[in-house]
Coordinates of C-alpha atoms in Angstrom, one line a residue:
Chain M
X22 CA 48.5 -77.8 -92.1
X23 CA 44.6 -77.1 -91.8
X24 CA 43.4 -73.8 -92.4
X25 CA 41.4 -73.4 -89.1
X26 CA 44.0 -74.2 -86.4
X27 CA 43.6 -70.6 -85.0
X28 CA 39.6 -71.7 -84.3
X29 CA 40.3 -74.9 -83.7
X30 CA 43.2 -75.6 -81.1
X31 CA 42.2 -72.1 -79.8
X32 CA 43.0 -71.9 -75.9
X33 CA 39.9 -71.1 -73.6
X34 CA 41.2 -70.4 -70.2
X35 CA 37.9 -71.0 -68.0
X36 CA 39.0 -68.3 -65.5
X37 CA 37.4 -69.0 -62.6
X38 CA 38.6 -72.4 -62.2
X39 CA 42.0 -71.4 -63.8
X40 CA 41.8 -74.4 -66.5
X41 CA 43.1 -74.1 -69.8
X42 CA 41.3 -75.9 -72.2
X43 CA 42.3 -76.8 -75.7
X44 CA 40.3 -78.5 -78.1
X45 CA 37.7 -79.6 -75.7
X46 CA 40.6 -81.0 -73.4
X47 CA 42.1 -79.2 -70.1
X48 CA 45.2 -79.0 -70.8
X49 CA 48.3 -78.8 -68.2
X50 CA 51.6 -76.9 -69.1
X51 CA 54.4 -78.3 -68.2
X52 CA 58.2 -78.6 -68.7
X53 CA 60.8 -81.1 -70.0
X54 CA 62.3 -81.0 -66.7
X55 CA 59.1 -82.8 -65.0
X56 CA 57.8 -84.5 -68.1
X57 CA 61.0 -86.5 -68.1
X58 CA 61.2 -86.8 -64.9
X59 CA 57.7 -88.7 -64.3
X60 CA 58.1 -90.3 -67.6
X61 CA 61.2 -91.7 -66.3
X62 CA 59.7 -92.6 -62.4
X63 CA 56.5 -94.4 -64.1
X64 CA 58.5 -96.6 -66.9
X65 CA 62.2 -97.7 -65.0
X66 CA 60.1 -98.8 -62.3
X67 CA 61.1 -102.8 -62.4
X68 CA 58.1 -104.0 -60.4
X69 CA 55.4 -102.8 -63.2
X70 CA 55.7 -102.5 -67.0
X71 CA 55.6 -98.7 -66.6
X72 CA 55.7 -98.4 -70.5
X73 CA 52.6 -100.4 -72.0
X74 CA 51.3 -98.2 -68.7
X75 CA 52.1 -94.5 -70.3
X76 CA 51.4 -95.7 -74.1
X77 CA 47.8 -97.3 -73.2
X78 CA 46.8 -93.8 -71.4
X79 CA 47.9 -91.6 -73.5
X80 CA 46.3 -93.9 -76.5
X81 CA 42.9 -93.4 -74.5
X82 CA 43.2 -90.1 -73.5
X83 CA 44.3 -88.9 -77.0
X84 CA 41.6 -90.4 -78.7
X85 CA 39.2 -88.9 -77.1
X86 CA 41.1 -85.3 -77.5
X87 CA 41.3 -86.1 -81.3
X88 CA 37.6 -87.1 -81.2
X89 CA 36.7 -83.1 -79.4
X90 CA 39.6 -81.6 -82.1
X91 CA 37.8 -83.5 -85.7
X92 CA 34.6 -81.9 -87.1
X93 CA 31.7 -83.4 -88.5
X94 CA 32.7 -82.4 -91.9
X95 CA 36.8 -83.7 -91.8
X96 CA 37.4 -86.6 -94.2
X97 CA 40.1 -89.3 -93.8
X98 CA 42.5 -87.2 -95.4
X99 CA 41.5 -83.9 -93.2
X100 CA 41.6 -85.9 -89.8
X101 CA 45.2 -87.2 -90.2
X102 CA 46.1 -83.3 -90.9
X103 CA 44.0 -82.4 -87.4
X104 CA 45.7 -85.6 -85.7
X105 CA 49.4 -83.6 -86.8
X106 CA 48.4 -80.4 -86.3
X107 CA 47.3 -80.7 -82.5
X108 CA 50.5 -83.1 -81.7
X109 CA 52.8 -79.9 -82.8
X110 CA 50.5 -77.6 -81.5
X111 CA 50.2 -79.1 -77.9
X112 CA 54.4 -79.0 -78.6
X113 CA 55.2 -82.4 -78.7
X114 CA 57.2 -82.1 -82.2
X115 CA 56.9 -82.7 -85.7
X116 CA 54.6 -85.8 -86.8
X117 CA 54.6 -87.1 -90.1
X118 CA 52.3 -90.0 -91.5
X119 CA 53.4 -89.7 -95.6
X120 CA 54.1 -93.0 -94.9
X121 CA 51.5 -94.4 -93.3
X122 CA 50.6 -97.1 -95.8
X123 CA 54.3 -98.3 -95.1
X124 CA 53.6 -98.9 -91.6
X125 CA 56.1 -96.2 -90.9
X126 CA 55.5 -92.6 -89.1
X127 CA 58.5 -90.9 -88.3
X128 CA 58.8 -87.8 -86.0
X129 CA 61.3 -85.1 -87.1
X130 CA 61.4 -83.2 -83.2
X131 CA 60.5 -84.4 -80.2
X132 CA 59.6 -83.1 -76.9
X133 CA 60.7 -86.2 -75.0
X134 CA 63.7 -86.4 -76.8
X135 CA 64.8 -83.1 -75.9
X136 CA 63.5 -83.4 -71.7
X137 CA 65.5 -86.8 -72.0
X138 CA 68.6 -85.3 -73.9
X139 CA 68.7 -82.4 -71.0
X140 CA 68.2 -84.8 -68.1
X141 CA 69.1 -88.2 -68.9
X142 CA 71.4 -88.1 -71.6
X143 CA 72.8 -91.5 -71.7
X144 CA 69.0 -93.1 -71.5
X145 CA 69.8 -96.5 -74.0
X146 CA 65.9 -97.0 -74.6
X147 CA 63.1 -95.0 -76.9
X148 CA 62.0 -92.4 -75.1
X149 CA 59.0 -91.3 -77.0
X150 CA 56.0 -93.4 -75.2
X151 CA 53.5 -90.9 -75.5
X152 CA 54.1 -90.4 -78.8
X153 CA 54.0 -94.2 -79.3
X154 CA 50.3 -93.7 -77.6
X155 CA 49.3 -90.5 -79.9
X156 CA 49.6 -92.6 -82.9
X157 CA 48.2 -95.7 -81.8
X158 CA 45.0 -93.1 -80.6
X159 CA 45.6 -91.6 -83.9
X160 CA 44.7 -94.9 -86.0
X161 CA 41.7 -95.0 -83.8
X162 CA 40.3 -92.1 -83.9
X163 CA 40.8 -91.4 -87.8
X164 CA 39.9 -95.1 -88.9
X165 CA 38.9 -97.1 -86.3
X166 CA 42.0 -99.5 -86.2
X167 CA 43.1 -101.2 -83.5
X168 CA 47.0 -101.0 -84.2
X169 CA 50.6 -101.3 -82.3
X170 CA 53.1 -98.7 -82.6
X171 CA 56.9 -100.0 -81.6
X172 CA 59.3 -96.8 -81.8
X173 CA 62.0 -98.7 -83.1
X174 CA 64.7 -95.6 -83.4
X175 CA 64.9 -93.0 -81.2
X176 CA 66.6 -89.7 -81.9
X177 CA 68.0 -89.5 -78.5
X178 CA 70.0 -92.4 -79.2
X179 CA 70.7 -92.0 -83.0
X180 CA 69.7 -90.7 -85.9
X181 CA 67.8 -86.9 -86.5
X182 CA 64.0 -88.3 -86.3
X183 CA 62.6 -91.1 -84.7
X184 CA 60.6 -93.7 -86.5
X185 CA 57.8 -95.3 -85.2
X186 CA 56.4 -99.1 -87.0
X187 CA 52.9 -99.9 -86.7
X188 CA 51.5 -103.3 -86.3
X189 CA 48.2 -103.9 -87.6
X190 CA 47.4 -107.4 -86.4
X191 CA 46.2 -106.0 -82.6
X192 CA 43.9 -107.9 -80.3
X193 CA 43.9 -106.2 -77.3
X194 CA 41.5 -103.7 -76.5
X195 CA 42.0 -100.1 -75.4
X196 CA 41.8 -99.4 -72.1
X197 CA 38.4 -97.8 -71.4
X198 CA 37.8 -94.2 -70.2
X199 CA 34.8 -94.6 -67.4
X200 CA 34.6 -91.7 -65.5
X201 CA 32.9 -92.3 -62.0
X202 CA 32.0 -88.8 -61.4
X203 CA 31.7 -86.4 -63.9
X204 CA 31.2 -83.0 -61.5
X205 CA 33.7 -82.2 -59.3
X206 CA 36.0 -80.1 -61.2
X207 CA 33.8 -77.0 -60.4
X208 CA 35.2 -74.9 -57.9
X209 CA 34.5 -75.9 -54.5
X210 CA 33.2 -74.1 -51.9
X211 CA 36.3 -73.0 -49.2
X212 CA 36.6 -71.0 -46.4
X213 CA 40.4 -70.6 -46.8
X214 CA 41.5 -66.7 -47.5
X215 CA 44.3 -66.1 -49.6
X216 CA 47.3 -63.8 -48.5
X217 CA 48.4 -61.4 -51.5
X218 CA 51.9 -60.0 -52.0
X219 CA 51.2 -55.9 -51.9
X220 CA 53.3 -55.8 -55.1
X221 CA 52.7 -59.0 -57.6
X222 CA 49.3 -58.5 -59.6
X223 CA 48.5 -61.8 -59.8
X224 CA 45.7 -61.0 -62.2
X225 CA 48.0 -59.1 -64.6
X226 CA 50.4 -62.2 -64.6
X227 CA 47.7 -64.7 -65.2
X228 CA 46.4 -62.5 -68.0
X229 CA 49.3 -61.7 -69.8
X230 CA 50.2 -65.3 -69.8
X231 CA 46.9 -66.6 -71.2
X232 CA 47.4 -63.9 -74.0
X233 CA 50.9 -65.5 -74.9
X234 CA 50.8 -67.4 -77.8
X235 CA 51.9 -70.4 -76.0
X236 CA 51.7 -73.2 -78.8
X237 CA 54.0 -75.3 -80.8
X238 CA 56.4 -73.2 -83.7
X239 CA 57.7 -75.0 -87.3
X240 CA 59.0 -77.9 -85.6
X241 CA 56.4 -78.7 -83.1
X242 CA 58.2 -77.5 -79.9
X243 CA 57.6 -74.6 -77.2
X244 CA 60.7 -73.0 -76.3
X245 CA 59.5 -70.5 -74.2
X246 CA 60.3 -69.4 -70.6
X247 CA 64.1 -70.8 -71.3
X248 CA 62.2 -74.3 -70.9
X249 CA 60.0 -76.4 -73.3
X250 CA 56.7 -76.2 -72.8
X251 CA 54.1 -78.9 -73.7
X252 CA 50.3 -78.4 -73.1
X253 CA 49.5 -82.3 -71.9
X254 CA 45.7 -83.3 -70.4
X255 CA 45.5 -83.3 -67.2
X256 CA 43.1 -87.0 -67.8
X257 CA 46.8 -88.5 -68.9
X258 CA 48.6 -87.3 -66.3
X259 CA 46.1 -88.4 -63.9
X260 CA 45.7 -92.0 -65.4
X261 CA 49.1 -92.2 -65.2
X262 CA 49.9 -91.7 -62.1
X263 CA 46.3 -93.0 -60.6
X264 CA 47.5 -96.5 -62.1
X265 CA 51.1 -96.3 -61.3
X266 CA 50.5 -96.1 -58.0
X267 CA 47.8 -98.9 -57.8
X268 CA 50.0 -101.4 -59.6
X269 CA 52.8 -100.5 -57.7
X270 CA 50.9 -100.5 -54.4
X271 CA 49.9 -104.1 -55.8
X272 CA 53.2 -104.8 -55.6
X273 CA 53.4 -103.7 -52.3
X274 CA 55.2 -100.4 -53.6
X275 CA 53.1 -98.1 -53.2
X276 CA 54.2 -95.8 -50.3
X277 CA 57.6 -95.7 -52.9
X278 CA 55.7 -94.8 -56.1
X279 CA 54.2 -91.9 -54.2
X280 CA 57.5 -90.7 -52.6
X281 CA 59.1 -90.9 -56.4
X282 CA 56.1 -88.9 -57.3
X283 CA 56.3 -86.3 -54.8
X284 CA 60.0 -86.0 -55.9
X285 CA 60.0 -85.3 -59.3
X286 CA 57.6 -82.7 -58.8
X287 CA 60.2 -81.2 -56.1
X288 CA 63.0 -81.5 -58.8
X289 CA 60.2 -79.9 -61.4
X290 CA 59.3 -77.0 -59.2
X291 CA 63.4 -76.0 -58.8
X292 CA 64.9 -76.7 -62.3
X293 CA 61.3 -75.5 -64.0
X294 CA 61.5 -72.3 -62.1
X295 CA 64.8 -71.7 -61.7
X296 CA 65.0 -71.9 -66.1
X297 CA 61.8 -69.6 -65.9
X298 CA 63.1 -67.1 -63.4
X299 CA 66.4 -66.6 -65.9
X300 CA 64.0 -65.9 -68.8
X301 CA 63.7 -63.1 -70.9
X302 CA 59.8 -63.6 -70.4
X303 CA 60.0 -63.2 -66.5
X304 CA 62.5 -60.2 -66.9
X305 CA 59.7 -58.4 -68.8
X306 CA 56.4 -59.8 -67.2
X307 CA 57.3 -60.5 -63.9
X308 CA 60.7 -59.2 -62.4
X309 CA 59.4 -55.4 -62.5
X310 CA 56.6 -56.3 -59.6
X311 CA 59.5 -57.9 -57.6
X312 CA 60.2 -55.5 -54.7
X313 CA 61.1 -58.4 -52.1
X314 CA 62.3 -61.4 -51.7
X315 CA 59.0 -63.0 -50.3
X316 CA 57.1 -61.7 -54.1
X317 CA 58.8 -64.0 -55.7
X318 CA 57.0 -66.9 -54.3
X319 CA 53.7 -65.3 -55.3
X320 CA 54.6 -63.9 -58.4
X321 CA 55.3 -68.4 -59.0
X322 CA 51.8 -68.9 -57.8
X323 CA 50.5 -66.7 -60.1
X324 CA 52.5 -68.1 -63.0
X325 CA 51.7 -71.7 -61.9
X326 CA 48.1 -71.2 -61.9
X327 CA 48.3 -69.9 -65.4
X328 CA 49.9 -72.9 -66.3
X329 CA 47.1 -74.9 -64.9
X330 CA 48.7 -76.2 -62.0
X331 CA 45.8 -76.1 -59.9
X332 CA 43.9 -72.3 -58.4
X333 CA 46.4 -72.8 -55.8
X334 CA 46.9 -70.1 -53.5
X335 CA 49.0 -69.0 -50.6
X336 CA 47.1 -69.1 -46.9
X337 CA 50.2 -68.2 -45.0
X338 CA 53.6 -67.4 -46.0
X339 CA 56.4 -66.9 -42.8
X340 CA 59.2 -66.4 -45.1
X341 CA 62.3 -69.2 -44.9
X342 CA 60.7 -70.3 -41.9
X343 CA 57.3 -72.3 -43.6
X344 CA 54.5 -71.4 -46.3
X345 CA 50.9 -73.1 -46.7
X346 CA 48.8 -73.2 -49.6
X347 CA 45.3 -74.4 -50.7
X348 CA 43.8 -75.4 -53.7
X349 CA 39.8 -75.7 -54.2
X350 CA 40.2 -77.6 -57.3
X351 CA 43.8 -79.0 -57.7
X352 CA 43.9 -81.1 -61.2
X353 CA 44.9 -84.1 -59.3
X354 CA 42.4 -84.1 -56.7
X355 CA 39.8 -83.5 -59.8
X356 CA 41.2 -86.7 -61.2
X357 CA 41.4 -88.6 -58.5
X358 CA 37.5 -88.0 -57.8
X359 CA 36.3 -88.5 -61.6
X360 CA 38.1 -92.0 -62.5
X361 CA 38.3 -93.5 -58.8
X362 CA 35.7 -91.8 -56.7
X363 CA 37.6 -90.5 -53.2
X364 CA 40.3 -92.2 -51.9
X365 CA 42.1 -93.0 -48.5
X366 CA 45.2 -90.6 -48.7
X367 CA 46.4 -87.2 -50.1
X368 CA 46.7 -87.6 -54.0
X369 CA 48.0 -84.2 -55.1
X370 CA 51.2 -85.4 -55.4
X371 CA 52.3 -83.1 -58.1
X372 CA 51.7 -80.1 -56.0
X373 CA 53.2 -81.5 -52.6
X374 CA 56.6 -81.5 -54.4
X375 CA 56.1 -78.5 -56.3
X376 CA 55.3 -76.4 -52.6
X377 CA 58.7 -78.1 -51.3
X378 CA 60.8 -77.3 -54.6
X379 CA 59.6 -73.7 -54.8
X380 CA 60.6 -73.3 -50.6
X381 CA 64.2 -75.0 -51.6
X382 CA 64.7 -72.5 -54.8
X383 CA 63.4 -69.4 -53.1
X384 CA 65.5 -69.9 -49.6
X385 CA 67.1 -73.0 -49.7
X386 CA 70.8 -72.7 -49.7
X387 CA 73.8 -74.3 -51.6
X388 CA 73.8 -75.5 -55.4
X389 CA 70.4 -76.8 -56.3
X390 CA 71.4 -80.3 -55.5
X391 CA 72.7 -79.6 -52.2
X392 CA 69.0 -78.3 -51.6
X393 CA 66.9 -81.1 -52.1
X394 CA 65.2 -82.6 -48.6
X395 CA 65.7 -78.8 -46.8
X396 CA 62.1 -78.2 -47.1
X397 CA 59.1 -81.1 -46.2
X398 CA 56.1 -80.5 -47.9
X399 CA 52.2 -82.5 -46.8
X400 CA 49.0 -82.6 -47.9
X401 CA 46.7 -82.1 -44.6
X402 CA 43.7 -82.1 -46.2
X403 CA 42.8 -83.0 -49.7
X404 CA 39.6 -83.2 -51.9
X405 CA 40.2 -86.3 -52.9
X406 CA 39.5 -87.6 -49.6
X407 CA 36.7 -85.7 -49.8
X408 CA 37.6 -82.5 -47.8
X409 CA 36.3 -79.4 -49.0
X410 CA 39.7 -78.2 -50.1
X411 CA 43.0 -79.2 -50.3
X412 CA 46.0 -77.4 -48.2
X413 CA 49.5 -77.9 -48.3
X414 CA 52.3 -77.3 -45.3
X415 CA 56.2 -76.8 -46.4
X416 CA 58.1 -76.6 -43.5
X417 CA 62.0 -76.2 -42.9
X418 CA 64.0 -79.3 -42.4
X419 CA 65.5 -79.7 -38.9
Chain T
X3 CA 83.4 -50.3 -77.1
X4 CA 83.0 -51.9 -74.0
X5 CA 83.2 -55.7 -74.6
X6 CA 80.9 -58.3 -75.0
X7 CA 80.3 -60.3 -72.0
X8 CA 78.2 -63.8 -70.9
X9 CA 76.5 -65.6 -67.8
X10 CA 75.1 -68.8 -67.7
X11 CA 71.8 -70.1 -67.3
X12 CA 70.9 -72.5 -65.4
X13 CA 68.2 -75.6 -65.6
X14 CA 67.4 -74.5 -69.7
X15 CA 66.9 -76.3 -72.8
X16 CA 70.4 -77.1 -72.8
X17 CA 72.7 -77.1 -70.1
X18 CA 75.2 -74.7 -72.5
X19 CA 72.5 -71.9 -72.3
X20 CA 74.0 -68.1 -71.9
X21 CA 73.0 -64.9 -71.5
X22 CA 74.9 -62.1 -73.3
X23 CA 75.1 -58.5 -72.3
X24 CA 75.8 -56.2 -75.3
X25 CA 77.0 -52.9 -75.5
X26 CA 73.6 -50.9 -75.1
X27 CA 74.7 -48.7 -77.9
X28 CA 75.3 -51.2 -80.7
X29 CA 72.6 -53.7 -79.5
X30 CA 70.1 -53.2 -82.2
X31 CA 72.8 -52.9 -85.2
X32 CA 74.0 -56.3 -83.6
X33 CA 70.5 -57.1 -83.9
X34 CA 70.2 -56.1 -87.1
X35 CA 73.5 -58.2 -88.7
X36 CA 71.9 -61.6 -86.5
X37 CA 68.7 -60.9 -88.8
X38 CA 70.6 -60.7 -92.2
X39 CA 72.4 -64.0 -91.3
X40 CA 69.8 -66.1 -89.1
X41 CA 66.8 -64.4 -90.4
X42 CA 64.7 -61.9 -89.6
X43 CA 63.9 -61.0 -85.7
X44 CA 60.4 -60.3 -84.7
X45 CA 58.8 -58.5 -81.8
X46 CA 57.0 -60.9 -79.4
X47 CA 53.3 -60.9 -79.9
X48 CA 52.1 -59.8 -76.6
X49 CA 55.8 -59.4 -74.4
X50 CA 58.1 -56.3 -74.6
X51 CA 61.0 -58.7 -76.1
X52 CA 62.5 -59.1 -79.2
X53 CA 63.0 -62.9 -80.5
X54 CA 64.8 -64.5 -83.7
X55 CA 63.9 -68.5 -84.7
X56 CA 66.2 -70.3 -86.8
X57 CA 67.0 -73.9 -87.1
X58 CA 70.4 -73.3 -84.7
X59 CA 68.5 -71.8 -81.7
X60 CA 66.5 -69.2 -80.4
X61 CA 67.3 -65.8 -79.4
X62 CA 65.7 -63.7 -77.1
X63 CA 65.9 -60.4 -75.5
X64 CA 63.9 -57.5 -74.0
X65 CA 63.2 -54.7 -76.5
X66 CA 66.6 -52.6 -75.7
X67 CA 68.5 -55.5 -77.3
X68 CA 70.2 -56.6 -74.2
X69 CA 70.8 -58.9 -72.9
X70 CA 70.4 -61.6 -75.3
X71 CA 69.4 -64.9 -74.3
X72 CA 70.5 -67.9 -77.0
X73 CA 68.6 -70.9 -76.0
X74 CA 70.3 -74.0 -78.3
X75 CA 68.7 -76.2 -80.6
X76 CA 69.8 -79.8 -81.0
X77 CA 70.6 -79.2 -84.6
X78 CA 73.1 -76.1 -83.8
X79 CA 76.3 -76.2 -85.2
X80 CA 79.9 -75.2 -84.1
X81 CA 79.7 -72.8 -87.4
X82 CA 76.3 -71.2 -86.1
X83 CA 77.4 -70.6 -82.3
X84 CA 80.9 -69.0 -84.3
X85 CA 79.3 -67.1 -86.6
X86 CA 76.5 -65.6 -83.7
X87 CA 79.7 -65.0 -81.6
X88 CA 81.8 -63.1 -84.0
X89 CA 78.4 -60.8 -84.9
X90 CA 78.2 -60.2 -80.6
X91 CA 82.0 -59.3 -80.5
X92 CA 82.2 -62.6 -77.9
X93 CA 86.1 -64.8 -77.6
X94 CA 85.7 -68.7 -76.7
X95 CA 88.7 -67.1 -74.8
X96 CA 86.6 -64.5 -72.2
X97 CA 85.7 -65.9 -69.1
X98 CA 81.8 -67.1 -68.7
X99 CA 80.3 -65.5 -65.6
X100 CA 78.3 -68.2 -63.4
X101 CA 75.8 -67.7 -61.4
X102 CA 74.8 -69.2 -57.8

């Protein structure tokens, strides 16, 4: 391990836009539960090759992060160490490149592996994509090679670690990173006004989570809030879904990659707070400002946007009978606007689902399956269309 | 002694995740033996908990002792989740509470 990791993968939480920003990145937190979940959406859809899709993001996006994470003064040596040290750190597992010269890298834990073991168990294909696309940005970044990495064993299917081979005879290029506008994550200018439970400090949540050590232990993993964690940038889950839909609209599957989108947020925003609501965290932070039913929705809020889901906040909130929210810089809408420029329809896809699944686990009723579809979340006005804020509607099903 | 009991927990790590509610007046010696076999326990950094890593799984609990959340590692054993049971005072033959 290097000796500076503390300086060097040190959060900064840039508080006013609620981002959290490691190594020069902005970072999202997010769960197995919806990690899988999109993973899975983006790469079994038949119409697009959803994999090379998730590896060649992730290769981009995580060469540039290694790029922000190396110093000046890192040799060869010091910059596979870095490359490691932030893949553990960010929690995706244990990386090891000892054998590096034998074309081999071999992972010892996995995040995926563990989202995919807890979701889709009986998955009979490798799993690890992004980590396919972390070493391939890995070979970039610390010696310029252009290189193919196959994971040819898997752990969720066999074995204890999963091995990745690299193939050094490449010719295609990396995909390239042009940003077409390079300024509108700053906060925007709203009008909205947030209502405020009379019991959840917000403030107090937010900063007790930023505090939290929330950063890959021995084996590379985040077990924390009875779910794992993994701090990914918000640039790969952006590209992803920004060219999954594109492709798939190609296909003339668009208004379906959206709707898959949507859902696995929904899924992520029950199971992911459902886990955290049971957690020994959430017992001590949050369940002594619970007083009502209704603080539970913005005690989530709070945690959400410490997670850097997005500065979202509630603008009305009737109980079972409909909530709205707004976001004056939602990471999606942010991405939308710096690699496409605005677009025609609501992109904040994540968050859509997420204001539906909270709705479903907070008064939704039956087993968590029986609850899906009693809520209907929209976006009515998003940023990426170049509204001045985005604002969300969850509504009971008839 | 009032006995050990257990709830599940939903949406987890892994879907065998419990909760278990010790006897408030043995929960740190309980504590205490988990450490000499697991390893050591350690207060949370910046949370009022109580948490012990080892290979098996993770256990967590507020600083009372109780109730103690065991969060399941892919690499725990039969012999680990037997050996944390007969520390708790917990039989495979008690009922598991579930919750809604």
């Amino acid at each position: 391990m290097i000796t500076d990791t503390a300086e060097r993968f040190s959060l900064r939480f840039d508080a006013d836009n609620y981002r959290r920003i490691i190594a020069g990145k902005e970072v999202i937190l997010h769960c197995h539960h919806y990690n899988s979940r999109i993973q899975r959406t983006i790469e079994f859809a038949e119409a697009v090759d959803g994999r090379s899709m998730v590896i060649e993001c992730a290769e981009a996006v995580f060469r540039e992060h290694l790029e922000l994470a190396f110093i000046p003064e890192d040799d060869e040596s010091t910059r596979w160490q870095v490359a490691t040290d932030l893949y553990s750190h960010l929690g995706y597992g244990s990386l090891d490149f000892a054998r590096v010269q034998d074309d081999l890298v071999t992972a010892s834990s996995s995040h995926f592996v563990e989202g995919w073991r807890a979701g889709f168990p009986d998955c009979d294909r490798p799993v690890c994509s992004v980590t396919s696309g972390y070493i391939q940005a890995t070979f970039l970044a610390v010696t310029g090679e252009l290189v193919t990495v196959q994971e040819e064993c898997c752990a969720l299917q066999q074995g204890s670690e999963c091995r990745f081979r690299v193939d050094r005879n490449r010719a295609t290029p990396s995909i390239s990173l042009e940003r077409v506008d390079t300024t509108n994550t700053e906060l925007s200018s709203t009008e909205m006004k947030a209502v405020d439970s009379n019991n959840v400090n917000a403030q107090e949540i937010i900063e007790a989570l930023v505090a939290m050590p929330i950063h890959g232990g021995e084996d590379g993993l985040i077990p924390s809030f009875n779910v794992y964690l993994a701090s990914t940038p918000a640039d790969l889950y952006n590209l992803m879904c920004i060219r999954f839909i594109e492709e798939m609209t190609a296909k003339g599957l668009g208004e379906l990659a959206r709707e898959q989108l949507v859902y696995d947020a929904e899924t992520c925003g029950m199971n992911t707070f459902r886990g955290i609501m049971a957690s020994t965290e959430w017992d001590a932070l949050v369940a002594p400002m619970i007083q009502e039913d209704r603080d539970t929705l913005f005690a989530i809020i709070a945690v959400s946007n410490a997670l850097g889901w997005g500065n979202w906040h509630v603008s009305s909130y009737d109980n079972e009978d409909g909530l709205a929210l707004f976001s004056p810089n939602a990471y999606e809408a942010s991405g939308v606007l710096t690699w496409r420029g605005r677009v025609a329809e609501p992109c904040c896809l994540m968050l859509t689902g997420v204001g539906a699944g909270l709705m479903q686990l907070i008064h939704g009723a039956g087993t968590l399956e029986e609850r899906f579809g009693q809520y209907q979340s929209s976006e009515l006005q998003c940023r990426g269309q170049g509204d001045a804020c985005c604002t969300f509607e969850v509504e009971c099903s008839d | 002694m009032s006995r050990t009991r257990r709830e599940q927990v939903h949406s987890c790590i892994h879907p065998d995740t419990y909760r278990y509610f010790l006897d408030h007046f043995r929960a740190d010696a309980l504590w205490d033996e988990c450490g000499k076999v697991f390893g050591p326990w350690e207060q949370h950094p910046t949370l009022p908990i109580r948490e012990l890593h080892c290979k098996a799984f993770v256990l967590r609990a507020p600083d009372s002792g109780t109730p103690v959340t065991l969060l399941r590692k892919t690499a725990c054993s039969h012999d680990e989740l037997d050996r944390f049971h007969s520390i708790v005072g917990w039989l495979e033959t008690q009922e598991t509470e579930i919750l809604p």
